[in-house]
């Protein structure tokens, strides 16, 4: 019989029976209705209030952070060579990626603000009293976790502001006597901010800290139902009790809606900042995130060994005081105006923190040089955000032509040989830079680089070699590194035109090996010319890359080794700018290149 032939009343009764059967089946196995009643009937002392909605808004922000974080993690690559490009791809290419990232960035700040406001309300209204000691302590423990989530996430874009903001703050903490260097090494994974730092921050931000926050929130919610909400500080108002539904639920939803709309407007109208990729050798002026500015400014007043005061002594005293507050303040009085000491202490902490941040901002603005640099950095960030996304290349393009020489410079022949053999291909024959590398003229003076820093940086100590960065020059002897550093410290004019060998018509430098001129071996195969000659020279004489003459002898390598090197150069420790592999070469072309390389003896 068709459903259309069933009377409407009977069809309705059948649907009700089916829904009832399904509902009973789910209820018997989950007890969902009892859970809903448990949440809906929560007693609210004093009735529904907007002030109580801060907790609901915080819970919503945590869910929003988790949801947007999952979306971002679908595209993010937690490595120093690809992190920035992946974030730029999210922001500029992924549909609504900029809005999702903006919600995540602004949501982290909103979470800190609302959490502090939530704790401030509990503090001022004495909500930690009357069997609520553990509730207060668990709430306090969420503060460093939420700030830790925001701080670890701050580094993940790996742009200039994130890199140098993290480096500046961790550098200050590292100066704390005794524990400073240990704390810095544990968080950074070494003496400086590197790929290992990014990996550790990513694990903390995505796995450990969220798990810890979930546990704390669950315990906090359980304790709220166990001991009940504190309610208003006036005893006469506490006597009136209302259920959570519908009054408080409506106010929670209203505040959640307003918070979400505010974040959405910010994400759309003021996109989250993203500057150029971090350059460890640049002179970028970094500052920590806004919520850590008071600590950073406080460190300026306690240099050297005194740094232990703002980083260890004061925080420990404040934390111990807050943790012991429910045990020290045993009076039943909760009215803030009748607790002048408690209110005064909180006022001093709030005014002091805000004042420290304002003083830092005003001092930066009062310094003409610093304010100009901050404006330039802001403009650079905005320009990067407006620019179109440029897909990241694996490896880098190395220019053949060198920059024209503009004015002379007197320099020692030995240092020039070191420079032209190792540096000029990227930094230019005159030291004025090129498409790949920056100018070296006056770089030591403008960036205030020390002699030891230059030596360590060129040698590659404490520095990651990324696909687009400068290689390590481990082959240079200590005296060569020292001579090059002394020369760079005094380099204030472009290098003279006659200091290097003249460029050929093709723009390359160097000479053709004698064996090739005498016809000792045949010319290179076309595959070598199109793939390898750009870096290793037309006859393997070496140019940007090392010479290939005798490559099969120093160290001794078999034919299979050379073929394997073209398949995967990383297994031999060959890195930037050597590509990891050459996918465009056929098996026959690889054979031709290797056969020719074996002749270069």
Coordinates of C-alpha atoms in Angstrom, one line a residue:
X1 CA 0.0 0.0 0.0
X2 CA 1.3 3.4 -0.9
X3 CA 2.0 6.0 1.8
X4 CA -0.4 8.3 0.0
X5 CA -3.2 5.9 0.8
X6 CA -2.6 6.0 4.5
X7 CA -4.7 8.6 6.4
X8 CA -2.5 11.5 7.7
X9 CA -3.3 10.7 11.3
X10 CA -2.1 7.2 11.1
X11 CA 1.0 8.2 9.1
X12 CA 1.8 10.8 11.8
X13 CA 1.4 8.2 14.6
X14 CA 3.7 5.8 12.7
X15 CA 6.4 8.5 12.4
X16 CA 6.1 9.3 16.1
X17 CA 6.5 5.6 17.0
X18 CA 9.6 5.2 14.8
X19 CA 11.2 8.4 16.2
X20 CA 10.4 7.2 19.7
X21 CA 11.9 3.8 19.0
X22 CA 15.1 5.4 17.7
X23 CA 15.3 7.8 20.6
X24 CA 14.9 5.0 23.1
X25 CA 17.5 3.0 21.4
X26 CA 20.0 5.9 21.5
X27 CA 19.0 6.8 25.1
X28 CA 19.6 3.2 26.4
X29 CA 23.1 3.2 25.0
X30 CA 24.2 6.8 25.7
X31 CA 22.1 8.4 28.3
X32 CA 22.1 11.5 26.2
X33 CA 18.9 12.9 27.6
X34 CA 20.2 12.7 31.2
X35 CA 23.4 14.6 30.1
X36 CA 21.3 17.3 28.4
X37 CA 19.2 17.6 31.5
X38 CA 22.3 17.8 33.6
X39 CA 23.6 20.7 31.6
X40 CA 20.3 22.4 31.1
X41 CA 19.3 22.4 34.7
X42 CA 22.6 23.7 36.2
X43 CA 21.6 26.1 39.0
X44 CA 22.7 29.7 38.5
X45 CA 22.9 31.7 41.8
X46 CA 21.5 35.2 41.4
X47 CA 20.0 34.4 38.0
X48 CA 21.4 34.8 34.4
X49 CA 24.0 37.5 33.9
X50 CA 26.2 38.6 31.1
X51 CA 29.2 38.5 33.4
X52 CA 28.8 34.8 33.6
X53 CA 29.1 34.5 29.9
X54 CA 32.9 34.9 29.9
X55 CA 33.4 31.3 30.6
X56 CA 31.1 30.2 27.7
X57 CA 32.9 32.6 25.4
X58 CA 36.3 31.2 26.4
X59 CA 35.0 27.7 25.7
X60 CA 33.8 28.8 22.3
X61 CA 37.2 30.4 21.5
X62 CA 39.0 27.2 22.4
X63 CA 36.7 25.3 20.0
X64 CA 37.2 27.9 17.3
X65 CA 41.0 27.8 17.7
X66 CA 40.9 24.0 17.4
X67 CA 38.7 24.1 14.3
X68 CA 40.7 26.8 12.5
X69 CA 44.0 25.2 13.6
X70 CA 43.0 21.9 12.0
X71 CA 42.3 23.7 8.7
X72 CA 45.6 25.5 8.8
X73 CA 47.5 22.2 9.7
X74 CA 46.2 20.7 6.5
X75 CA 48.5 23.0 4.5
X76 CA 51.2 24.0 7.0
X77 CA 54.7 22.5 6.7
X78 CA 56.7 22.7 10.0
X79 CA 60.1 23.2 8.6
X80 CA 62.2 26.4 8.3
X81 CA 62.5 26.0 4.5
X82 CA 58.8 25.7 3.8
X83 CA 56.9 27.0 6.8
X84 CA 56.7 30.6 5.5
X85 CA 55.7 29.6 2.0
X86 CA 53.0 27.3 3.3
X87 CA 51.5 30.1 5.5
X88 CA 51.7 32.5 2.5
X89 CA 49.9 29.9 0.4
X90 CA 47.2 29.6 3.0
X91 CA 46.8 33.4 3.3
X92 CA 46.9 34.2 -0.4
X93 CA 45.7 31.1 -2.4
X94 CA 43.5 28.9 -0.2
X95 CA 39.8 29.9 -0.5
X96 CA 39.0 32.0 2.7
X97 CA 42.5 31.1 3.9
X98 CA 43.2 34.6 5.0
X99 CA 40.0 34.8 7.0
X100 CA 40.6 31.4 8.6
X101 CA 44.1 32.4 9.6
X102 CA 42.9 35.8 10.8
X103 CA 40.3 34.1 13.1
X104 CA 43.1 31.9 14.4
X105 CA 45.5 34.7 15.0
X106 CA 43.0 37.2 16.5
X107 CA 41.3 34.3 18.4
X108 CA 44.5 33.6 20.3
X109 CA 44.7 37.2 21.5
X110 CA 41.0 37.3 22.4
X111 CA 41.5 34.1 24.4
X112 CA 44.2 35.7 26.5
X113 CA 42.1 38.9 27.0
X114 CA 38.9 37.0 28.0
X115 CA 40.8 34.6 30.2
X116 CA 42.4 37.5 32.1
X117 CA 39.0 39.2 32.4
X118 CA 37.4 36.0 33.6
X119 CA 40.0 35.5 36.3
X120 CA 39.9 39.2 37.2
X121 CA 36.1 39.0 37.8
X122 CA 36.6 35.9 40.0
X123 CA 39.3 37.7 41.9
X124 CA 37.4 40.9 42.5
X125 CA 34.2 39.1 43.4
X126 CA 35.9 36.6 45.7
X127 CA 34.8 33.6 43.7
X128 CA 37.7 31.6 45.1
X129 CA 36.1 31.4 48.5
X130 CA 33.9 28.8 50.1
X131 CA 35.3 25.4 49.0
X132 CA 36.4 26.7 45.6
X133 CA 40.2 26.6 46.2
X134 CA 40.9 23.9 43.6
X135 CA 38.6 25.7 41.1
X136 CA 40.7 28.8 41.5
X137 CA 44.0 27.0 41.2
X138 CA 42.9 25.1 38.0
X139 CA 41.8 28.4 36.5
X140 CA 45.2 29.9 37.3
X141 CA 47.0 27.0 35.6
X142 CA 45.2 27.7 32.4
X143 CA 46.9 31.1 32.1
X144 CA 50.5 30.0 31.3
X145 CA 49.1 27.3 29.1
X146 CA 47.0 29.7 27.0
X147 CA 49.9 32.2 26.8
X148 CA 52.2 29.3 25.9
X149 CA 49.8 28.4 23.0
X150 CA 49.9 31.9 21.7
X151 CA 53.7 32.3 22.0
X152 CA 54.5 29.0 20.4
X153 CA 52.0 29.8 17.6
X154 CA 53.6 33.2 17.1
X155 CA 56.8 31.6 15.6
X156 CA 55.1 29.2 13.2
X157 CA 54.7 31.6 10.3
X158 CA 58.5 32.0 10.3
X159 CA 58.4 35.6 9.0
X160 CA 60.7 38.4 10.2
X161 CA 58.5 39.6 13.1
X162 CA 57.9 36.0 14.4
X163 CA 61.6 35.0 14.1
X164 CA 63.2 38.1 15.7
X165 CA 60.4 38.5 18.3
X166 CA 61.1 35.0 19.5
X167 CA 64.8 35.5 19.3
X168 CA 64.8 38.7 21.2
X169 CA 62.7 37.4 24.1
X170 CA 64.5 34.1 24.4
X171 CA 67.8 36.0 24.2
X172 CA 66.8 38.0 27.2
X173 CA 65.7 35.0 29.1
X174 CA 69.0 33.3 28.3
X175 CA 70.8 36.0 30.2
X176 CA 69.2 35.0 33.5
X177 CA 71.9 33.6 35.8
X178 CA 71.8 29.9 36.4
X179 CA 68.6 28.7 34.7
X180 CA 68.5 31.1 31.7
X181 CA 70.7 29.2 29.3
X182 CA 69.2 25.9 30.2
X183 CA 65.6 27.2 29.6
X184 CA 66.7 28.8 26.3
X185 CA 68.4 25.6 25.1
X186 CA 65.4 23.4 26.1
X187 CA 63.0 25.6 24.1
X188 CA 65.2 26.5 21.2
X189 CA 66.9 23.1 20.9
X190 CA 70.3 24.9 20.7
X191 CA 71.8 28.3 21.1
X192 CA 69.8 30.0 18.4
X193 CA 66.3 29.9 16.7
X194 CA 66.6 27.2 14.1
X195 CA 64.5 24.5 12.4
X196 CA 64.7 22.5 15.6
X197 CA 63.1 25.4 17.4
X198 CA 60.3 25.5 14.9
X199 CA 59.8 21.8 15.3
X200 CA 59.6 22.0 19.1
X201 CA 57.2 25.0 19.0
X202 CA 55.0 23.1 16.5
X203 CA 54.8 20.0 18.8
X204 CA 54.0 22.2 21.8
X205 CA 51.4 24.3 19.9
X206 CA 49.6 21.4 18.2
X207 CA 49.9 18.5 20.6
X208 CA 51.1 19.0 24.2
X209 CA 49.6 22.3 25.2
X210 CA 46.2 21.7 23.7
X211 CA 46.0 18.3 25.4
X212 CA 47.0 20.0 28.7
X213 CA 44.4 22.7 28.2
X214 CA 41.6 20.1 27.5
X215 CA 42.4 18.4 30.7
X216 CA 42.4 21.6 32.7
X217 CA 39.1 22.7 31.1
X218 CA 37.5 19.4 31.9
X219 CA 38.6 19.5 35.5
X220 CA 37.5 23.1 35.8
X221 CA 34.0 22.3 34.4
X222 CA 33.7 19.3 36.7
X223 CA 34.6 21.4 39.8
X224 CA 32.1 24.1 38.8
X225 CA 29.3 21.5 39.0
X226 CA 30.8 19.9 42.1
X227 CA 31.0 23.0 44.2
X228 CA 28.6 25.2 42.3
X229 CA 29.0 28.7 40.9
X230 CA 29.9 31.4 43.4
X231 CA 27.2 33.8 42.2
X232 CA 26.9 37.5 43.1
X233 CA 28.9 38.9 46.0
X234 CA 25.7 40.2 47.7
X235 CA 24.2 37.4 49.9
X236 CA 20.6 38.6 49.3
X237 CA 21.0 38.1 45.5
X238 CA 22.6 34.7 45.8
X239 CA 19.4 33.3 47.3
X240 CA 17.6 33.5 44.0
X241 CA 18.5 30.6 41.7
X242 CA 17.6 30.0 38.1
X243 CA 18.4 27.1 35.8
X244 CA 21.0 27.5 33.0
X245 CA 18.3 27.1 30.3
X246 CA 17.0 29.4 28.9
X247 CA 18.2 32.6 30.4
X248 CA 21.9 32.0 30.8
X249 CA 22.1 30.0 27.6
X250 CA 20.7 33.0 25.7
X251 CA 23.2 35.4 27.2
X252 CA 26.1 32.9 26.5
X253 CA 25.0 32.7 22.9
X254 CA 24.7 36.4 22.6
X255 CA 28.3 37.0 23.9
X256 CA 29.6 34.2 21.7
X257 CA 27.9 35.7 18.7
X258 CA 29.4 39.2 19.4
X259 CA 32.9 37.8 20.0
X260 CA 32.7 35.8 16.8
X261 CA 31.5 38.8 14.8
X262 CA 34.2 41.0 16.2
X263 CA 36.9 38.4 15.2
X264 CA 35.3 38.0 11.8
X265 CA 35.3 41.7 11.1
X266 CA 38.9 42.0 12.2
X267 CA 39.9 39.0 10.0
X268 CA 38.2 40.6 7.0
X269 CA 39.0 44.3 7.5
X270 CA 42.5 43.9 9.1
X271 CA 44.1 40.8 7.7
X272 CA 46.5 39.0 10.0
X273 CA 50.1 40.3 9.4
X274 CA 52.6 38.2 7.5
X275 CA 55.9 39.7 6.5
X276 CA 58.8 38.4 4.3
X277 CA 60.5 35.1 5.3
X278 CA 62.8 35.2 8.2
X279 CA 66.4 36.2 7.3
X280 CA 68.7 35.5 10.3
X281 CA 71.4 37.8 8.9
X282 CA 69.1 40.8 8.5
X283 CA 68.9 43.8 10.9
X284 CA 65.2 43.4 11.5
X285 CA 64.2 45.1 14.8
X286 CA 62.1 42.5 16.6
X287 CA 59.7 42.8 19.5
X288 CA 57.9 40.0 21.4
X289 CA 54.1 39.6 21.1
X290 CA 51.9 42.2 22.9
X291 CA 51.1 40.1 25.9
X292 CA 54.9 39.7 26.6
X293 CA 55.9 43.3 26.2
X294 CA 55.6 44.1 29.9
X295 CA 58.1 41.3 30.7
X296 CA 60.4 42.5 28.0
X297 CA 60.4 46.1 29.2
X298 CA 60.9 45.0 32.8
X299 CA 64.0 43.1 31.7
X300 CA 65.5 46.4 30.4
X301 CA 65.6 47.7 34.0
X302 CA 67.4 44.6 35.4
X303 CA 70.5 44.0 33.2
X304 CA 73.0 41.1 33.5
X305 CA 72.7 39.2 36.7
X306 CA 69.8 41.2 37.9
X307 CA 67.7 39.7 35.1
X308 CA 66.8 36.9 37.5
X309 CA 64.5 39.3 39.4
X310 CA 61.9 40.0 36.7
X311 CA 62.1 36.5 35.2
X312 CA 62.3 34.3 38.2
X313 CA 61.9 36.0 41.6
X314 CA 58.9 38.3 40.8
X315 CA 56.9 35.7 38.8
X316 CA 57.4 33.1 41.5
X317 CA 56.3 35.5 44.3
X318 CA 53.2 36.6 42.3
X319 CA 52.3 33.0 41.4
X320 CA 52.7 31.7 44.9
X321 CA 50.6 34.6 46.2
X322 CA 47.8 33.9 43.8
X323 CA 47.9 30.1 44.5
X324 CA 47.8 30.7 48.2
X325 CA 45.1 33.4 48.0
X326 CA 42.1 31.2 48.8
X327 CA 44.0 29.8 51.9
X328 CA 45.1 33.3 53.1
X329 CA 41.9 35.2 52.5
X330 CA 39.5 33.2 54.7
X331 CA 37.0 36.0 55.4
X332 CA 33.5 35.3 54.0
X333 CA 33.4 38.9 52.8
X334 CA 33.3 39.1 48.9
X335 CA 32.4 42.7 48.2
X336 CA 35.3 44.3 46.3
X337 CA 35.0 47.6 48.1
X338 CA 35.3 45.9 51.5
X339 CA 38.5 44.1 50.5
X340 CA 40.8 47.1 49.8
X341 CA 44.1 45.2 50.1
X342 CA 43.2 42.6 47.5
X343 CA 41.8 45.2 45.1
X344 CA 44.9 47.5 45.6
X345 CA 47.3 44.6 44.8
X346 CA 45.4 43.8 41.6
X347 CA 45.3 47.4 40.6
X348 CA 49.0 47.8 41.0
X349 CA 49.7 44.7 38.9
X350 CA 47.3 45.8 36.1
X351 CA 48.5 49.4 36.0
X352 CA 52.1 48.3 36.2
X353 CA 51.8 45.8 33.4
X354 CA 49.9 48.3 31.1
X355 CA 52.4 51.0 32.0
X356 CA 55.4 48.9 31.1
X357 CA 53.9 48.1 27.7
X358 CA 53.0 51.8 27.1
X359 CA 56.5 52.9 28.1
X360 CA 58.1 50.5 25.6
X361 CA 55.9 51.8 22.8
X362 CA 56.5 55.4 23.7
X363 CA 60.3 54.9 23.9
X364 CA 60.3 53.2 20.5
X365 CA 58.3 56.1 19.0
X366 CA 60.5 58.7 20.7
X367 CA 63.7 57.3 19.0
X368 CA 63.7 58.7 15.4
X369 CA 65.9 55.9 14.1
X370 CA 63.9 53.1 15.7
X371 CA 60.5 54.6 14.7
X372 CA 61.7 55.0 11.1
X373 CA 62.8 51.3 11.1
X374 CA 59.5 50.2 12.5
X375 CA 57.6 52.2 9.9
X376 CA 59.8 50.7 7.1
X377 CA 59.2 47.2 8.5
X378 CA 55.5 47.8 8.7
X379 CA 55.4 49.0 5.1
X380 CA 57.5 45.9 4.0
X381 CA 55.0 43.6 5.7
X382 CA 52.0 45.3 4.1
X383 CA 53.7 45.2 0.7
X384 CA 54.3 41.4 1.1
X385 CA 50.7 40.9 2.0
X386 CA 49.5 42.8 -1.1
X387 CA 51.9 40.9 -3.4
X388 CA 50.8 37.9 -5.3
X389 CA 51.8 34.5 -4.1
X390 CA 55.0 33.2 -5.6
X391 CA 55.3 29.4 -5.6
X392 CA 58.4 28.2 -3.7
X393 CA 61.2 26.8 -5.8
X394 CA 63.1 23.7 -4.6
X395 CA 66.6 24.9 -4.9
X396 CA 67.4 28.4 -6.2
X397 CA 68.2 30.1 -9.5
X398 CA 71.8 31.4 -9.6
X399 CA 72.5 34.3 -11.9
X400 CA 75.2 34.0 -14.6
X401 CA 75.8 37.7 -15.2
X402 CA 77.6 39.7 -12.5
X403 CA 76.9 43.3 -11.5
X404 CA 78.8 46.1 -13.1
X405 CA 81.5 47.7 -11.0
X406 CA 80.8 51.3 -10.0
X407 CA 83.8 52.6 -8.0
X408 CA 87.2 51.2 -7.0
X409 CA 88.2 49.6 -3.7
X410 CA 91.7 48.7 -2.6
X411 CA 91.9 45.2 -1.1
X412 CA 94.5 42.5 -0.6
X413 CA 95.0 40.0 -3.4
X414 CA 94.6 37.0 -1.0
X415 CA 91.2 38.1 0.3
X416 CA 90.0 38.8 -3.2
X417 CA 90.9 35.3 -4.3
X418 CA 88.9 34.0 -1.4
X419 CA 86.0 36.3 -2.2
X420 CA 85.9 35.6 -6.0
X421 CA 86.3 31.8 -5.5
X422 CA 83.4 31.5 -2.9
X423 CA 81.2 34.6 -2.7
X424 CA 81.2 36.7 -5.9
X425 CA 78.9 34.4 -7.9
X426 CA 76.0 35.4 -5.6
X427 CA 77.1 38.7 -4.0
X428 CA 78.4 40.2 -7.3
X429 CA 81.8 41.0 -8.6
X430 CA 81.6 44.4 -7.0
X431 CA 80.0 43.2 -3.7
X432 CA 76.8 45.1 -4.5
X433 CA 74.6 42.1 -4.5
X434 CA 72.4 40.5 -7.1
X435 CA 69.1 38.6 -7.5
X436 CA 70.2 35.9 -5.1
X437 CA 72.2 37.5 -2.3
X438 CA 72.4 41.0 -0.7
X439 CA 75.1 43.6 -1.0
X440 CA 78.1 43.2 1.2
X441 CA 79.3 46.8 1.0
X442 CA 78.9 48.4 4.5
X443 CA 76.8 45.4 5.7
X444 CA 79.0 44.9 8.8
X445 CA 78.6 48.6 9.8
X446 CA 74.9 48.9 9.1
X447 CA 74.0 45.6 10.8
X448 CA 76.5 46.0 13.6
X449 CA 78.1 42.6 12.8
X450 CA 81.0 41.5 14.9
X451 CA 84.1 39.7 13.6
X452 CA 83.3 36.5 15.3
X453 CA 79.7 36.6 14.1
X454 CA 80.9 36.9 10.5
X455 CA 83.3 34.0 10.9
X456 CA 80.7 31.8 12.5
X457 CA 78.1 32.7 9.9
X458 CA 80.2 32.1 6.9
X459 CA 81.4 28.8 8.3
X460 CA 77.8 27.8 9.0
X461 CA 78.0 27.5 12.8
X462 CA 74.5 27.5 14.4
X463 CA 72.9 28.2 11.0
X464 CA 70.5 26.1 9.0
X465 CA 71.2 25.8 5.3
X466 CA 67.8 26.3 3.5
X467 CA 67.1 25.9 -0.2
X468 CA 67.4 29.6 -0.8
X469 CA 70.1 30.5 1.8
X470 CA 73.8 30.8 1.8
X471 CA 75.7 27.5 1.9
X472 CA 78.2 26.6 4.6
X473 CA 81.8 27.2 3.7
X474 CA 83.4 24.5 5.8
X475 CA 86.3 24.2 3.3
X476 CA 87.7 27.6 4.3
X477 CA 90.6 27.5 6.7
X478 CA 90.4 29.4 10.0
X479 CA 92.9 32.0 8.8
X480 CA 90.8 32.5 5.6
X481 CA 87.6 33.0 7.5
X482 CA 89.4 35.5 9.8
X483 CA 90.9 37.4 6.8
X484 CA 87.5 37.5 5.1
X485 CA 85.8 38.8 8.3
X486 CA 88.4 41.6 8.7
X487 CA 87.9 42.6 5.1
X488 CA 84.1 42.7 5.4
X489 CA 84.3 44.8 8.5
X490 CA 86.2 47.4 6.5
X491 CA 84.3 47.0 3.2
X492 CA 82.6 50.4 2.6
X493 CA 83.1 50.8 -1.2
X494 CA 82.4 48.5 -4.2
X495 CA 85.2 46.2 -5.3
X496 CA 87.4 47.5 -8.1
X497 CA 86.8 46.3 -11.6
X498 CA 90.4 45.0 -12.1
X499 CA 90.3 42.9 -9.0
X500 CA 88.8 39.9 -10.6
X501 CA 89.4 38.0 -13.9
X502 CA 87.5 39.7 -16.7
X503 CA 84.1 38.1 -17.6
X504 CA 83.8 36.4 -20.9
X505 CA 81.3 37.2 -23.5
X506 CA 78.8 34.8 -22.0
X507 CA 79.2 36.4 -18.6
X508 CA 81.1 33.5 -17.1
X509 CA 84.5 33.6 -15.4
X510 CA 87.4 31.2 -15.2
X511 CA 89.3 29.3 -17.8
X512 CA 88.6 26.2 -19.9
X513 CA 90.6 23.2 -18.6
X514 CA 93.8 22.4 -20.5
X515 CA 92.6 19.0 -21.4
X516 CA 89.6 20.3 -23.2
X517 CA 91.7 22.8 -25.3
X518 CA 94.1 20.0 -26.3
X519 CA 91.3 17.7 -27.3
X520 CA 92.1 15.2 -24.5
X521 CA 88.5 14.3 -24.2
X522 CA 85.3 15.0 -26.2
X523 CA 83.1 18.0 -25.6
X524 CA 80.4 17.6 -22.9
X525 CA 77.1 16.0 -23.9
X526 CA 74.1 18.3 -24.4
X527 CA 72.5 17.0 -21.2
X528 CA 75.4 18.3 -19.2
X529 CA 75.4 21.7 -21.0
X530 CA 71.7 22.3 -20.3
X531 CA 71.7 20.8 -16.7
X532 CA 75.1 21.1 -15.1
X533 CA 77.2 23.7 -16.9
X534 CA 75.4 26.7 -15.3
X535 CA 77.0 25.9 -12.0
X536 CA 80.0 23.7 -12.8
X537 CA 81.2 25.4 -15.9
X538 CA 80.9 24.5 -19.6
X539 CA 83.8 22.0 -19.4
X540 CA 83.5 21.1 -15.7
X541 CA 86.1 23.7 -14.7
X542 CA 84.0 24.9 -11.8
X543 CA 82.1 28.2 -11.4
X544 CA 79.4 28.5 -8.8
X545 CA 79.6 24.8 -8.1
X546 CA 82.9 23.0 -7.5
X547 CA 85.2 21.7 -10.4
X548 CA 84.2 18.3 -11.7
X549 CA 87.7 17.5 -13.0
X550 CA 88.7 14.3 -11.1
X551 CA 85.3 13.9 -9.5
X552 CA 85.6 10.2 -9.9
X553 CA 89.0 10.1 -8.1
X554 CA 88.6 12.6 -5.2
X555 CA 87.3 10.7 -3.3
X556 CA 87.2 7.6 -5.5
X557 CA 83.7 7.1 -6.8
X558 CA 82.4 4.3 -9.1
X559 CA 80.2 4.7 -12.1
X560 CA 77.3 3.6 -10.0
X561 CA 78.0 6.2 -7.4
X562 CA 77.9 9.0 -10.0
X563 CA 74.6 7.7 -11.4
X564 CA 73.2 7.4 -7.9
X565 CA 74.3 11.0 -7.2
X566 CA 72.2 12.3 -10.1
X567 CA 69.3 10.3 -8.7
X568 CA 69.6 11.6 -5.1
X569 CA 72.5 13.9 -4.2
X570 CA 71.4 14.2 -0.6
X571 CA 72.6 10.8 0.3
X572 CA 76.2 12.1 -0.3
X573 CA 75.6 15.1 1.9
X574 CA 75.5 17.5 -1.1
X575 CA 73.1 20.4 -0.4
X576 CA 72.5 23.9 -1.5
X577 CA 72.6 24.9 -4.3
X578 CA 72.9 21.4 -5.7
X579 CA 69.4 20.1 -6.5
X580 CA 68.3 16.9 -4.7
X581 CA 67.7 15.2 -8.0
X582 CA 67.3 15.9 -11.8
X583 CA 63.9 14.6 -12.8
X584 CA 64.1 15.9 -16.4
X585 CA 67.1 13.7 -17.2
X586 CA 66.4 10.3 -18.8
X587 CA 68.4 7.2 -18.0
X588 CA 70.4 7.5 -21.3
X589 CA 71.2 11.2 -20.6
X590 CA 72.5 10.3 -17.1
X591 CA 74.7 7.6 -18.7
X592 CA 76.1 10.1 -21.1
X593 CA 76.9 12.6 -18.3
X594 CA 78.6 10.0 -16.2
X595 CA 80.6 8.6 -19.1
X596 CA 81.9 12.1 -19.8
X597 CA 82.7 12.8 -16.1
X598 CA 84.8 9.7 -15.9
X599 CA 87.1 11.2 -18.6
X600 CA 87.8 14.3 -16.5
X601 CA 91.0 13.3 -14.9

